[in-house]
XYZ file of C-alpha atoms in Angstrom:
687
model
C 0.007 0.003 0.011
C 1.250 3.445 -0.947
C 0.683 6.626 0.941
C -1.956 8.826 -0.748
C 0.675 11.556 -1.400
C 3.270 9.051 -2.678
C 2.974 7.654 -6.198
C 4.960 5.218 -8.298
C 6.582 6.971 -11.268
C 7.325 4.649 -14.190
C 8.939 5.156 -17.606
C 8.414 2.209 -19.963
C 11.371 1.206 -22.125
C 13.681 3.903 -20.844
C 16.819 2.158 -22.175
C 16.973 -1.003 -24.291
C 13.359 -1.858 -23.494
C 14.077 -1.768 -19.727
C 11.452 -0.016 -17.597
C 12.328 2.517 -14.928
C 10.298 2.704 -11.671
C 10.646 4.883 -8.612
C 8.590 6.307 -5.749
C 7.953 10.054 -5.643
C 5.892 12.042 -3.133
C 3.895 15.053 -4.175
C 5.996 17.422 -2.078
C 9.208 16.161 -3.679
C 7.678 16.532 -7.138
C 6.527 20.137 -6.476
C 9.965 21.060 -5.120
C 11.682 19.643 -8.163
C 9.334 21.568 -10.528
C 9.063 24.821 -8.592
C 10.847 26.855 -11.275
C 8.561 25.425 -13.956
C 5.349 26.312 -12.105
C 6.310 29.976 -12.257
C 6.079 29.841 -16.040
C 2.454 28.610 -16.121
C 0.755 32.067 -16.210
C 3.081 33.321 -19.005
C 1.200 31.826 -22.031
C -2.126 33.085 -20.663
C -0.867 36.678 -20.235
C 0.851 36.578 -23.602
C -2.320 35.395 -25.346
C -4.372 38.144 -23.739
C -1.889 40.870 -24.725
C -1.693 39.603 -28.298
C -5.494 39.607 -28.598
C -5.766 43.002 -26.817
C -8.199 41.525 -24.316
C -8.504 41.026 -20.574
C -9.985 38.293 -18.436
C -13.327 40.083 -18.201
C -14.023 39.044 -21.802
C -13.207 35.366 -21.125
C -16.120 33.172 -20.046
C -14.301 29.915 -19.404
C -10.750 28.518 -19.329
C -10.604 24.934 -20.619
C -7.633 22.709 -19.790
C -5.825 21.045 -22.684
C -2.823 18.755 -22.352
C -1.930 15.901 -20.012
C 0.221 18.143 -17.731
C -2.871 20.088 -16.705
C -3.833 17.163 -14.483
C -1.054 18.153 -12.041
C -2.793 19.727 -9.005
C -0.122 22.427 -8.609
C -0.540 23.470 -12.280
C -4.283 23.828 -11.803
C -3.748 25.836 -8.600
C -1.321 28.306 -10.216
C -3.496 28.629 -13.325
C -6.666 29.209 -11.352
C -4.959 31.987 -9.400
C -3.688 33.568 -12.670
C -7.039 33.670 -14.453
C -9.066 34.688 -11.424
C -11.999 32.338 -12.130
C -13.946 30.194 -9.710
C -13.124 26.942 -11.471
C -11.401 25.572 -14.590
C -13.110 23.799 -17.456
C -12.437 20.018 -17.397
C -15.199 18.879 -19.725
C -12.935 17.575 -22.530
C -10.287 14.914 -22.768
C -7.122 16.879 -22.138
C -4.899 14.258 -23.788
C -6.851 13.901 -27.036
C -8.058 17.472 -27.504
C -5.016 18.753 -29.464
C -4.888 15.650 -31.674
C -8.628 15.732 -32.379
C -8.451 19.431 -33.184
C -5.566 18.871 -35.603
C -7.499 16.061 -37.340
C -10.608 18.260 -37.623
C -8.555 21.090 -39.085
C -6.927 18.711 -41.559
C -10.364 17.525 -42.658
C -11.530 21.108 -43.053
C -8.512 21.963 -45.213
C -8.940 18.795 -47.332
C -11.323 18.706 -50.284
C -12.252 15.065 -49.615
C -14.277 15.836 -46.445
C -17.093 18.133 -45.660
C -17.217 19.422 -42.052
C -18.874 22.257 -40.231
C -17.198 25.613 -40.485
C -14.133 25.751 -38.254
C -12.199 28.995 -38.642
C -8.515 28.959 -37.692
C -6.301 31.906 -38.619
C -2.558 31.428 -38.703
C -0.511 34.493 -37.794
C 3.140 35.462 -37.683
C 4.129 35.451 -34.006
C 7.133 37.726 -34.523
C 7.218 40.967 -36.611
C 9.525 41.033 -39.653
C 11.026 44.186 -41.232
C 13.418 45.186 -44.049
C 16.413 47.428 -43.226
C 18.648 49.250 -45.727
C 21.078 52.158 -45.828
C 21.414 54.867 -48.520
C 23.085 58.194 -49.086
C 21.092 61.402 -48.534
C 22.037 65.026 -49.219
C 21.777 67.394 -46.234
C 20.846 71.072 -46.321
C 24.499 72.140 -46.491
C 24.924 69.866 -49.574
C 26.930 67.348 -47.599
C 26.135 63.637 -48.053
C 25.506 61.207 -45.227
C 24.183 57.686 -44.750
C 20.651 57.147 -43.532
C 19.426 53.879 -42.046
C 15.825 53.035 -42.993
C 13.403 50.428 -41.681
C 10.247 49.232 -43.393
C 7.786 46.907 -41.684
C 7.188 43.871 -43.905
C 4.865 41.794 -41.627
C 3.350 43.105 -38.453
C 3.163 40.982 -35.370
C 0.170 38.587 -35.585
C -0.174 39.324 -39.303
C -2.163 36.530 -41.023
C -0.576 34.260 -43.571
C -0.293 33.052 -46.342
C 0.403 36.525 -47.700
C 2.520 38.263 -50.307
C 4.230 41.643 -49.936
C 6.180 43.895 -52.342
C 8.683 46.566 -51.218
C 9.830 49.179 -53.742
C 13.229 50.888 -53.554
C 13.005 54.230 -55.453
C 16.343 55.936 -54.695
C 18.835 53.293 -55.889
C 20.519 53.382 -59.304
C 23.388 51.011 -58.568
C 23.970 47.690 -56.800
C 23.063 47.596 -53.125
C 22.098 45.262 -50.282
C 19.366 45.125 -47.665
C 18.581 43.012 -44.643
C 15.506 41.025 -43.554
C 15.382 41.124 -39.736
C 12.988 40.483 -36.906
C 11.141 43.648 -35.817
C 10.422 44.942 -32.342
C 10.809 42.094 -29.809
C 10.434 44.130 -26.629
C 7.472 41.934 -25.640
C 9.937 39.116 -25.002
C 11.888 38.763 -21.809
C 15.661 38.904 -21.601
C 15.876 35.151 -21.155
C 13.801 34.593 -24.245
C 15.933 37.107 -26.236
C 19.061 35.254 -25.264
C 17.560 32.010 -26.488
C 16.333 33.780 -29.644
C 19.869 34.539 -30.902
C 20.549 36.732 -33.917
C 17.747 39.016 -35.196
C 19.018 38.908 -38.785
C 17.170 36.417 -40.973
C 18.616 37.049 -44.439
C 21.100 39.365 -46.110
C 20.242 40.121 -49.756
C 22.873 41.487 -52.187
C 21.562 42.751 -55.523
C 23.723 42.736 -58.696
C 22.927 44.189 -62.081
C 20.961 47.253 -60.950
C 23.340 49.753 -62.565
C 23.442 47.731 -65.796
C 19.677 47.737 -66.034
C 19.587 51.557 -65.701
C 22.258 51.985 -68.411
C 20.498 49.580 -70.727
C 17.134 51.311 -70.381
C 18.233 54.941 -70.053
C 15.372 56.112 -72.358
C 12.778 54.723 -69.943
C 11.425 56.241 -66.744
C 12.369 54.253 -63.629
C 9.562 53.002 -61.446
C 11.812 51.575 -58.738
C 13.268 48.241 -57.803
C 10.580 45.856 -56.518
C 11.318 42.952 -54.119
C 8.559 40.309 -53.978
C 8.228 38.452 -50.629
C 6.014 35.458 -49.870
C 5.024 33.928 -46.547
C 3.513 30.482 -47.345
C 0.976 28.327 -45.559
C 3.632 27.053 -43.141
C 4.728 30.550 -42.108
C 8.074 30.300 -43.972
C 9.253 33.580 -45.514
C 10.950 33.569 -48.883
C 12.137 36.167 -51.429
C 10.681 35.140 -54.780
C 12.343 37.684 -57.102
C 13.691 41.221 -57.462
C 12.864 43.306 -60.540
C 13.820 46.693 -61.949
C 10.732 48.275 -63.476
C 10.776 50.893 -66.254
C 8.012 52.707 -68.125
C 7.667 54.851 -71.240
C 4.928 56.340 -73.499
C 4.459 54.767 -76.926
C 2.148 56.009 -79.693
C 0.030 53.468 -81.507
C 0.896 53.497 -85.240
C -1.140 51.834 -87.931
C 0.637 49.689 -90.464
C -0.523 49.430 -94.070
C -2.077 46.159 -94.984
C 0.034 44.044 -97.298
C -1.409 42.207 -100.266
C -1.466 38.927 -98.377
C -3.209 40.557 -95.406
C -5.847 42.073 -97.682
C -6.342 38.735 -99.444
C -6.729 36.991 -96.056
C -9.282 39.577 -94.883
C -11.192 39.225 -98.129
C -11.326 35.449 -97.791
C -12.444 35.701 -94.185
C -15.114 38.229 -95.151
C -16.523 35.799 -97.731
C -17.156 33.312 -94.894
C -19.278 35.579 -92.732
C -16.775 38.209 -91.495
C -16.988 41.953 -92.083
C -14.689 44.160 -94.120
C -11.045 44.557 -93.252
C -10.471 46.566 -90.094
C -7.325 48.549 -89.469
C -4.872 47.085 -86.970
C -4.743 49.004 -83.741
C -1.307 48.387 -82.378
C -1.555 44.581 -82.371
C 2.005 44.163 -83.561
C 3.522 46.128 -80.683
C 5.137 43.668 -78.245
C 6.484 44.422 -74.767
C 9.698 42.554 -73.990
C 8.910 41.400 -70.446
C 5.956 42.694 -68.533
C 4.428 41.931 -65.165
C 1.720 39.319 -65.428
C -1.138 41.470 -64.139
C -0.299 44.508 -66.290
C 0.189 42.456 -69.448
C -3.233 40.854 -68.910
C -4.734 44.304 -68.430
C -3.112 45.619 -71.647
C -4.309 42.668 -73.703
C -7.798 43.182 -72.298
C -7.738 46.812 -73.396
C -6.519 45.898 -76.880
C -9.302 43.288 -77.243
C -11.898 45.909 -76.235
C -10.501 48.338 -78.786
C -10.580 45.707 -81.540
C -14.185 44.858 -80.665
C -15.132 48.540 -80.832
C -13.377 48.957 -84.189
C -15.146 45.876 -85.549
C -18.516 47.141 -84.324
C -18.014 50.559 -85.919
C -16.712 48.967 -89.109
C -19.721 46.677 -89.464
C -22.442 49.321 -89.222
C -23.121 49.162 -92.967
C -25.598 46.459 -94.026
C -27.251 44.920 -97.082
C -26.008 46.145 -100.464
C -23.263 48.316 -98.932
C -21.561 45.288 -97.384
C -21.763 43.519 -100.709
C -20.209 46.533 -102.467
C -17.389 46.683 -99.941
C -16.711 42.968 -100.368
C -16.618 43.345 -104.097
C -14.284 46.336 -103.886
C -11.928 44.590 -101.474
C -11.925 41.409 -103.567
C -11.286 43.338 -106.784
C -8.455 45.240 -105.142
C -6.948 41.998 -103.903
C -7.181 40.373 -107.334
C -5.674 43.337 -109.222
C -2.914 43.974 -106.697
C 0.559 43.767 -108.190
C 4.070 43.389 -106.747
C 4.534 47.080 -107.394
C 1.948 47.912 -104.733
C 3.845 45.810 -102.269
C 7.108 47.580 -102.962
C 5.433 50.987 -102.624
C 3.829 49.997 -99.345
C 7.198 48.830 -97.989
C 8.932 52.081 -99.038
C 6.314 54.451 -97.750
C 5.866 52.430 -94.523
C 3.977 54.264 -91.770
C 3.008 57.183 -94.111
C 0.538 55.040 -96.001
C -1.210 53.604 -92.961
C -3.564 56.513 -92.126
C -4.704 56.776 -95.746
C -6.513 53.432 -95.803
C -9.034 54.327 -93.043
C -9.608 57.827 -94.523
C -10.419 56.456 -97.969
C -12.765 53.919 -96.439
C -14.547 56.643 -94.501
C -14.857 58.794 -97.650
C -16.321 55.888 -99.627
C -18.707 55.200 -96.822
C -19.887 58.787 -96.885
C -20.490 58.682 -100.654
C -22.417 55.413 -100.459
C -24.307 56.360 -97.333
C -25.157 60.102 -97.347
C -27.968 59.612 -94.862
C -25.746 58.372 -92.006
C -26.507 60.025 -88.656
C -24.147 62.459 -86.884
C -23.698 60.012 -84.020
C -21.748 57.659 -86.330
C -19.336 60.480 -87.266
C -18.731 61.411 -83.617
C -18.111 57.734 -82.744
C -15.599 57.515 -85.569
C -13.770 60.585 -84.297
C -13.557 59.209 -80.754
C -12.179 55.948 -82.069
C -9.551 57.862 -84.077
C -8.566 59.779 -80.969
C -8.264 56.547 -78.978
C -6.067 55.030 -81.648
C -3.754 58.026 -81.701
C -3.581 58.363 -77.876
C -0.190 57.327 -76.433
C 0.010 54.128 -74.445
C 2.151 53.326 -71.406
C 4.644 50.517 -72.072
C 6.217 48.773 -69.081
C 9.460 46.858 -69.127
C 10.721 44.599 -66.339
C 14.379 43.639 -65.909
C 15.131 40.810 -63.447
C 17.903 41.514 -60.974
C 20.393 38.864 -59.814
C 20.315 38.328 -56.045
C 22.630 36.579 -53.590
C 21.145 35.398 -50.267
C 22.875 34.733 -46.946
C 20.186 32.848 -44.981
C 20.790 32.824 -41.231
C 17.530 31.469 -39.808
C 17.708 27.984 -41.293
C 21.241 27.509 -42.700
C 21.695 24.850 -45.356
C 23.652 21.759 -44.400
C 27.053 20.988 -45.955
C 27.142 18.143 -48.413
C 28.979 15.873 -45.965
C 26.594 16.717 -43.135
C 23.618 16.123 -45.434
C 24.896 12.666 -46.438
C 25.676 11.804 -42.821
C 22.182 12.857 -41.719
C 20.522 10.868 -44.507
C 22.550 7.793 -43.609
C 21.593 8.143 -39.967
C 17.917 8.401 -40.876
C 18.231 5.302 -43.047
C 19.910 3.397 -40.228
C 17.143 4.442 -37.820
C 14.527 3.333 -40.350
C 16.177 -0.080 -40.787
C 16.462 -0.425 -37.039
C 12.741 0.317 -36.583
C 11.816 -2.218 -39.271
C 13.987 -4.898 -37.692
C 12.452 -4.153 -34.317
C 8.916 -4.442 -35.734
C 9.819 -7.753 -37.437
C 11.225 -9.178 -34.192
C 8.175 -8.094 -32.200
C 5.898 -9.592 -34.844
C 7.763 -12.935 -34.687
C 7.687 -12.995 -30.866
C 3.920 -12.239 -30.818
C 3.265 -14.941 -33.422
C 5.208 -17.576 -31.416
C 3.531 -16.618 -28.128
C 0.021 -16.608 -29.648
C 0.631 -20.038 -31.317
C 1.702 -21.563 -27.966
C -1.372 -20.294 -26.135
C -3.840 -21.191 -28.904
C -2.479 -24.714 -29.354
C -2.488 -25.441 -25.624
C -6.144 -24.447 -25.591
C -6.988 -26.630 -28.650
C -5.582 -29.764 -27.009
C -8.529 -29.674 -24.587
C -11.191 -29.228 -27.308
C -13.339 -32.276 -28.201
C -12.636 -32.363 -31.975
C -8.884 -32.308 -31.386
C -9.037 -35.000 -28.701
C -11.176 -37.201 -31.021
C -8.494 -37.360 -33.756
C -5.450 -37.793 -31.412
C -4.180 -40.216 -28.844
C -3.147 -39.427 -25.329
C 0.529 -39.961 -26.178
C 0.346 -37.516 -29.090
C -1.266 -34.817 -27.024
C 1.245 -35.269 -24.232
C 4.160 -34.927 -26.652
C 2.752 -31.726 -28.137
C 1.955 -30.278 -24.701
C 5.457 -30.961 -23.511
C 7.010 -29.125 -26.432
C 4.677 -26.211 -25.988
C 5.533 -25.912 -22.266
C 9.235 -25.935 -23.086
C 8.773 -23.194 -25.666
C 6.744 -21.099 -23.230
C 9.456 -21.398 -20.563
C 12.098 -20.457 -23.132
C 10.110 -17.384 -24.098
C 9.974 -16.149 -20.484
C 13.655 -16.836 -19.738
C 15.555 -16.243 -22.990
C 12.998 -15.187 -25.553
C 13.107 -11.463 -24.742
C 16.763 -11.320 -25.988
C 16.427 -13.829 -28.852
C 17.031 -12.788 -32.415
C 14.293 -12.722 -35.043
C 15.652 -15.818 -36.854
C 15.668 -17.839 -33.644
C 12.045 -16.918 -32.911
C 10.974 -17.907 -36.442
C 12.817 -21.237 -36.215
C 11.096 -22.022 -32.900
C 7.683 -21.294 -34.418
C 8.424 -23.473 -37.489
C 9.423 -26.371 -35.267
C 6.137 -26.246 -33.288
C 4.035 -25.948 -36.468
C 5.708 -28.993 -37.969
C 4.996 -30.982 -34.778
C 1.269 -30.062 -34.826
C 0.779 -30.289 -38.587
C -0.728 -33.789 -38.709
C -3.142 -33.064 -35.859
C -4.447 -29.897 -37.498
C -4.676 -31.673 -40.851
C -6.929 -34.445 -39.497
C -9.231 -31.898 -37.801
C -9.457 -29.792 -40.899
C -10.258 -32.788 -43.133
C -13.092 -33.950 -40.890
C -14.548 -30.447 -40.958
C -14.712 -30.486 -44.722
C -16.046 -34.034 -45.226
C -19.789 -33.423 -44.668
C -20.047 -30.561 -47.125
C -17.905 -32.173 -49.812
C -19.643 -35.603 -49.588
C -23.091 -34.005 -49.752
C -22.117 -32.096 -52.884
C -20.779 -35.320 -54.477
C -23.898 -37.275 -53.641
C -26.155 -34.547 -55.017
C -24.188 -34.425 -58.279
C -24.383 -38.220 -58.678
C -28.176 -38.184 -58.254
C -28.707 -35.398 -60.737
C -26.332 -36.930 -63.265
C -28.134 -40.292 -63.038
C -31.537 -38.646 -63.582
C -30.118 -36.666 -66.548
C -28.640 -39.845 -68.130
C -31.958 -41.730 -67.730
C -33.897 -38.894 -69.369
C -31.391 -38.660 -72.237
C -31.743 -42.347 -73.071
C -35.568 -42.006 -73.196
C -35.471 -39.476 -76.053
C -36.840 -41.079 -79.291
C -34.255 -42.054 -81.865
C -35.711 -39.626 -84.418
C -35.187 -36.703 -82.005
C -32.026 -37.908 -80.274
C -29.240 -35.238 -80.146
C -26.671 -37.223 -78.106
C -24.510 -39.942 -79.533
C -24.139 -43.331 -77.912
C -20.457 -42.600 -77.201
C -21.335 -39.471 -75.275
C -24.000 -41.226 -73.165
C -21.694 -44.142 -72.524
C -18.920 -41.807 -71.382
C -21.235 -40.115 -68.881
C -22.525 -43.475 -67.603
C -18.928 -44.665 -67.140
C -17.984 -41.497 -65.197
C -21.028 -41.980 -62.925
C -20.209 -45.593 -62.231
C -16.526 -44.932 -61.586
C -17.275 -42.060 -59.187
C -19.832 -44.125 -57.316
C -17.475 -47.045 -56.953
C -14.611 -44.750 -55.777
C -16.810 -43.154 -53.195
C -18.084 -46.393 -51.744
C -14.653 -48.022 -51.628
C -12.896 -44.997 -50.109
C -15.602 -44.569 -47.429
C -15.350 -48.274 -46.586
C -11.559 -48.042 -46.305
C -11.785 -44.858 -44.201
C -14.182 -46.489 -41.796
C -11.626 -49.217 -41.097
C -9.069 -46.623 -39.889
C -9.035 -45.072 -36.420
C -9.593 -41.257 -36.159
C -5.961 -40.777 -35.014
C -4.564 -42.325 -38.196
C -3.906 -40.423 -41.436
C -7.160 -40.300 -43.433
C -7.438 -41.823 -46.943
C -10.555 -39.827 -47.769
C -9.208 -36.403 -48.675
C -11.256 -33.341 -49.440
C -9.074 -32.434 -52.426
C -9.843 -35.885 -53.985
C -13.557 -35.353 -53.511
C -13.290 -31.944 -55.199
C -11.380 -33.534 -58.097
C -14.121 -36.162 -58.632
C -16.870 -33.526 -58.459
C -15.060 -31.415 -61.092
C -14.525 -34.376 -63.475
C -18.209 -35.550 -63.322
C -19.550 -32.021 -63.579
C -17.458 -31.407 -66.708
C -19.103 -34.376 -68.489
C -22.627 -33.260 -67.509
C -21.981 -29.654 -68.549
C -20.720 -30.779 -71.913
C -23.997 -32.590 -72.657
C -26.083 -29.723 -71.276
C -24.355 -27.211 -73.506
C -24.825 -29.483 -76.513
C -28.542 -29.776 -75.785
C -28.793 -26.005 -75.283
C -27.328 -25.166 -78.697
C -28.588 -28.164 -80.717
C -30.953 -27.464 -83.645
C -34.165 -29.539 -83.951
C -34.307 -32.015 -86.785
C -36.622 -30.994 -89.700
C -39.931 -32.966 -89.908
C -40.592 -35.110 -93.005
C -43.382 -33.791 -95.283
C -46.397 -36.134 -95.717
C -47.521 -36.425 -99.308
C -51.149 -35.747 -99.888
C -51.403 -38.637 -102.404
C -50.074 -41.838 -100.782
C -49.620 -45.008 -102.830
C -50.604 -48.327 -101.389
C -48.319 -51.186 -102.418
C -50.707 -53.788 -100.956
C -53.675 -52.465 -102.943
C -55.697 -54.726 -105.324
C -53.975 -54.804 -108.737
C -57.356 -54.844 -110.538
C -58.068 -51.278 -109.450
C -57.832 -48.687 -112.193
C -54.566 -46.730 -112.230
C -56.384 -43.436 -112.366
C -57.964 -44.072 -108.980
C -54.506 -43.972 -107.327
C -53.662 -40.563 -108.634
C -56.978 -38.773 -108.090
C -57.475 -39.257 -104.372
C -57.860 -35.764 -102.879
C -56.852 -35.184 -99.249
C -59.698 -34.911 -96.801
C -60.573 -31.513 -95.306
C -60.071 -32.796 -91.819
C -56.490 -33.666 -92.464
C -55.793 -30.311 -94.041
C -57.273 -28.519 -91.096
C -55.433 -30.682 -88.574
C -52.049 -30.139 -90.298
C -52.062 -26.778 -92.050
C -48.276 -26.729 -92.170
C -48.134 -29.614 -94.711
C -47.275 -28.286 -98.138
C -49.241 -29.495 -101.160
C -46.957 -31.418 -103.604
C -46.181 -29.756 -106.857
C -48.419 -30.714 -109.770
C -46.947 -32.558 -112.710
C -47.546 -31.244 -116.238
C -50.720 -32.817 -117.751
C -50.349 -35.932 -120.040
C -52.680 -37.438 -122.569
C -53.997 -40.053 -120.137
C -54.633 -37.484 -117.428
C -56.362 -35.207 -119.895
C -58.664 -38.057 -120.927
C -59.383 -38.873 -117.323
C -60.197 -35.258 -116.577
C -62.641 -35.215 -119.510
C -64.297 -38.356 -118.219
C -64.552 -37.060 -114.701
C -66.017 -33.789 -115.995
C -68.664 -35.490 -118.110
C -69.558 -38.372 -115.850
C -70.521 -37.182 -112.371
C -71.275 -40.737 -111.223
C -67.642 -41.740 -111.585
C -66.741 -39.324 -108.742
C -68.626 -41.415 -106.217
C -66.722 -44.511 -107.351
C -63.453 -42.663 -107.022
C -64.408 -41.507 -103.570
C -65.237 -45.079 -102.548
C -61.958 -46.297 -104.038
C -60.103 -43.558 -102.149
C -61.768 -44.614 -98.921
C -60.724 -48.180 -99.466
C -57.092 -47.128 -100.187
C -56.983 -45.085 -96.951
C -58.280 -48.021 -94.992
C -55.560 -50.229 -96.493
C -52.962 -47.613 -95.564
C -54.233 -47.478 -92.044
C -54.122 -51.252 -91.796
């Protein structure tokens, strides 16, 4: 019995899987941790100051973490928050893990959970510092140190920031440092170390200004990114220039006119003048380039709308004019257009507008004003931006890169640890398998079905080996290698193999024998029915039926003989009736039956023989007239009973038949005689 204020402290597997145990009283524990208890109120006060709140706005303080179970921690925390009691309504050990899982599910697209808002924020402020020369009032030059806040304290992330340096025209350097850390104590600052995160040296600034001296400088822009993990990185540094460029129209070449003409024939309007489409900026920022292309598309759409105002006959005339111009164009026109260049470009639109005025004198004044505004837009100068990427060298101080040798050494160590963990898992798995096999087999030896198929001597031998293995596990097994454990398990399985085999076979016998008996009965019934089919409709050959009958007889004989032989053996002996043999016999017999069933399924019925309407009787009286044999008509009853019988084809008439027909037509009394003769012939046929 332990004293209520004394507990047993235990650390499992402290060293080489050896547990550590010791007795500690509460007073000794609190004395040992007295310096740590003073730090308990710190996180609470820091959280309140960061959120700009006080305890009056807090309804409840809920404990999270296993250490909050310590009575002294709860006492200090309760005094710090000034509440009557602390919230203990959640599992302190699982709360953080469950919250992390819930947040992961909320961030994933594979799960749908209730809204759970968590905002990540930068705990420490980050700023950019740089030094540049300034001119004083007395025209003397001095150095000025500047600071620019990049991320405020508790600034949310992920987030991107851009800082512009406007006064530099040559290479320079700047520093990315932590900002104001006065909220930290001196001890924390000592642990914090250097405040400098990264030193950035820029090269190529002066060359970019010399290269683009005709452009106006818009500064040097440094693009920073703080990702989802709160890691700050400098993506790129660019020198940005800008100038004004006038849009100039280029004269359409012969091929361009021909292409516009062909496109107009397939539903497009007349050729529209190009509005600065061929002007290309060298390298522009992504957002601005997208904006410029959007503006150009809008201008093109407006030009097309204004150019397609004409309708009906006027469009047809314009198409004809453009096509005729394209057909009659000569190489001389091309050479003139190349020599004159930009001078010829404004003439095309003016001529088109003059032609439109001649063809359409009744056009409203609004169209003319719209054309003027479009002309002004085309001639208005456009801002062209050029971006020159600056080379940068970084000296990262917060997370320095490892040397190549250190990196290889660390990777090798991680691989060794991984191999060690896998070997440990394999050994534990082998030990658990051996231990579970020992316990399970010892229990099976007392079960009825295992005792029925074994003798007392066999069970005693197995039990003895199992007891020896169990004792070895307790004494030497904890230090045994994986191979030794596996060999021990293999030895025990080999000893018990025959016992387990006999039990397993007897479990399978009832089901397998019932299936074999059922198949024999059905096969016998099928064979009997197949032999009863009339010979005229028989679809099976005698060889096929004999093969099935032979398979049935052989299977029946094998079953009876094997069962008789098995009954002579004791349950502890090796059985001769094996489940795999029964399955083999079932498969062989079933194959023969299925073959005949498939043949019957796809066999075509034999065609029925046609019955002639005029049957000859070989046993008929020879004194009967020959014409009476050929003139017997079929009875109506027979035709109605068998409508499917086809009437035989009539032979071409002969002289004798013609004479008979004349007689039958003239003498009506002869018909009765023929009918009587036909009745007699049918009776003879029936007999």
